[in-house]
Amino acid sequence: MFDAVRTPLPHSPGVGYKAQHFSDIMNDAGPVGWLEIHAENYMGMGGRPLAQLRHLSEKFPFSVHGVGLSIGGEGRLDADHLARLKTLCDWLQPASFSEHLAWSSHDNAFLNDLLPLPYTAATVTRIADHIDEVQNTLGRQMLLENPSSYLAFAESDMTETDFLAQIAARTGCGLLLDVNNVFVSATNLGYSPQGYIDDYPLGHVGEIHLGGHDEDADETGAPLLIDSHGCEVVDPVWALLDYTLIKSGPKPLLIEWDTDVPEWSVLVAETKRADAALNALSTVFA
């Protein structure tokens, strides 16, 4: 069984931690109330990366975000990968652990991408079994993140929001709602992002993520958005965040910026905007 009773992340802005910002964060974190790391970058046995984490963990709660478990894969989870993940979580004691609704490995091949799944009863069962194994091994609840999508499977017989609700109900896992992913998927697949939020099981959300995306066009000239995490959050995504927070109440908000990483001052400006979105709720939920 897993322990769902942990110290939660604060309802404040967080950022994805990058080593080049260590001194800036220690000297003046601005409105940043928590930090996220990618698990696979810290599965080594020591050295400067873990020393920096130890110092930071004395000041900030952490969220550990996995990108390599292949929760949606057809085969068994990689036992060695899961064991190293448990070692990291036992040492760091993060407030939150999350993974993607995606697959990235098959047999002995690892694909450096997060690949989509059809939304069917069989896929629900497979992913629920994998999440049960993760939660029981780690001894903690995990959050499952909605993907950014570029195609839809003809064999899907339920919506993504229904799929996530069934997974959460069956396993007791929480959900990580990435509102940029919602905007990217809705644009690429032609549905309403507000309608997606209306249908989303917001009661299970433990974190909300925000990131930048690139704009392109498909072969017909229609807009095609790419989830790149390499630029500022755009105004329509901030508006979708406001729409979501009105429905969900305050949540921990993470600014993700993983490519072309900017100066710390740029990230602080993004977190101030997230902080303003949370502060605006004070009159709504007073």
JSON list of N, CA, C and O in Angstrom, two decimals, residues 42-51 54:
[
{"chain": "A", "resi": 42, "resn": "TYR", "atom": "N", "xyz": [19.12, 12.80, -11.67]},
{"chain": "A", "resi": 42, "resn": "TYR", "atom": "CA", "xyz": [19.67, 12.74, -10.31]},
{"chain": "A", "resi": 42, "resn": "TYR", "atom": "C", "xyz": [19.68, 11.31, -9.78]},
{"chain": "A", "resi": 42, "resn": "TYR", "atom": "O", "xyz": [19.57, 11.09, -8.57]},
{"chain": "A", "resi": 43, "resn": "MET", "atom": "N", "xyz": [19.82, 10.33, -10.65]},
{"chain": "A", "resi": 43, "resn": "MET", "atom": "CA", "xyz": [19.84, 8.94, -10.21]},
{"chain": "A", "resi": 43, "resn": "MET", "atom": "C", "xyz": [21.25, 8.42, -10.01]},
{"chain": "A", "resi": 43, "resn": "MET", "atom": "O", "xyz": [21.46, 7.21, -9.86]},
{"chain": "A", "resi": 44, "resn": "GLY", "atom": "N", "xyz": [22.25, 9.31, -10.02]},
{"chain": "A", "resi": 44, "resn": "GLY", "atom": "CA", "xyz": [23.62, 8.91, -9.75]},
{"chain": "A", "resi": 44, "resn": "GLY", "atom": "C", "xyz": [23.84, 8.72, -8.26]},
{"chain": "A", "resi": 44, "resn": "GLY", "atom": "O", "xyz": [22.94, 8.86, -7.44]},
{"chain": "A", "resi": 45, "resn": "MET", "atom": "N", "xyz": [25.10, 8.41, -7.89]},
{"chain": "A", "resi": 45, "resn": "MET", "atom": "CA", "xyz": [25.40, 8.06, -6.51]},
{"chain": "A", "resi": 45, "resn": "MET", "atom": "C", "xyz": [25.92, 9.22, -5.68]},
{"chain": "A", "resi": 45, "resn": "MET", "atom": "O", "xyz": [26.23, 9.06, -4.51]},
{"chain": "A", "resi": 46, "resn": "GLY", "atom": "N", "xyz": [26.12, 10.39, -6.27]},
{"chain": "A", "resi": 46, "resn": "GLY", "atom": "CA", "xyz": [26.63, 11.50, -5.46]},
{"chain": "A", "resi": 46, "resn": "GLY", "atom": "C", "xyz": [27.13, 12.62, -6.33]},
{"chain": "A", "resi": 46, "resn": "GLY", "atom": "O", "xyz": [26.61, 12.84, -7.42]},
{"chain": "A", "resi": 47, "resn": "GLY", "atom": "N", "xyz": [28.15, 13.36, -5.83]},
{"chain": "A", "resi": 47, "resn": "GLY", "atom": "CA", "xyz": [28.72, 14.44, -6.60]},
{"chain": "A", "resi": 47, "resn": "GLY", "atom": "C", "xyz": [28.00, 15.75, -6.41]},
{"chain": "A", "resi": 47, "resn": "GLY", "atom": "O", "xyz": [27.09, 15.89, -5.57]},
{"chain": "A", "resi": 48, "resn": "ARG", "atom": "N", "xyz": [28.39, 16.75, -7.24]},
{"chain": "A", "resi": 48, "resn": "ARG", "atom": "CA", "xyz": [27.86, 18.10, -7.09]},
{"chain": "A", "resi": 48, "resn": "ARG", "atom": "C", "xyz": [26.34, 18.19, -7.27]},
{"chain": "A", "resi": 48, "resn": "ARG", "atom": "O", "xyz": [25.69, 18.92, -6.51]},
{"chain": "A", "resi": 49, "resn": "PRO", "atom": "N", "xyz": [25.74, 17.47, -8.24]},
{"chain": "A", "resi": 49, "resn": "PRO", "atom": "CA", "xyz": [24.28, 17.59, -8.40]},
{"chain": "A", "resi": 49, "resn": "PRO", "atom": "C", "xyz": [23.52, 17.24, -7.13]},
{"chain": "A", "resi": 49, "resn": "PRO", "atom": "O", "xyz": [22.60, 17.97, -6.72]},
{"chain": "A", "resi": 50, "resn": "LEU", "atom": "N", "xyz": [23.88, 16.14, -6.48]},
{"chain": "A", "resi": 50, "resn": "LEU", "atom": "CA", "xyz": [23.15, 15.77, -5.27]},
{"chain": "A", "resi": 50, "resn": "LEU", "atom": "C", "xyz": [23.51, 16.69, -4.10]},
{"chain": "A", "resi": 50, "resn": "LEU", "atom": "O", "xyz": [22.66, 16.95, -3.23]},
{"chain": "A", "resi": 51, "resn": "ALA", "atom": "N", "xyz": [24.74, 17.20, -4.08]},
{"chain": "A", "resi": 51, "resn": "ALA", "atom": "CA", "xyz": [25.12, 18.15, -3.02]},
{"chain": "A", "resi": 51, "resn": "ALA", "atom": "C", "xyz": [24.27, 19.43, -3.14]},
{"chain": "A", "resi": 51, "resn": "ALA", "atom": "O", "xyz": [23.80, 19.98, -2.13]},
{"chain": "A", "resi": 54, "resn": "ARG", "atom": "N", "xyz": [20.81, 18.75, -1.87]},
{"chain": "A", "resi": 54, "resn": "ARG", "atom": "CA", "xyz": [20.75, 18.70, -0.41]},
{"chain": "A", "resi": 54, "resn": "ARG", "atom": "C", "xyz": [20.63, 20.11, 0.17]},
{"chain": "A", "resi": 54, "resn": "ARG", "atom": "O", "xyz": [19.81, 20.35, 1.08]}
]
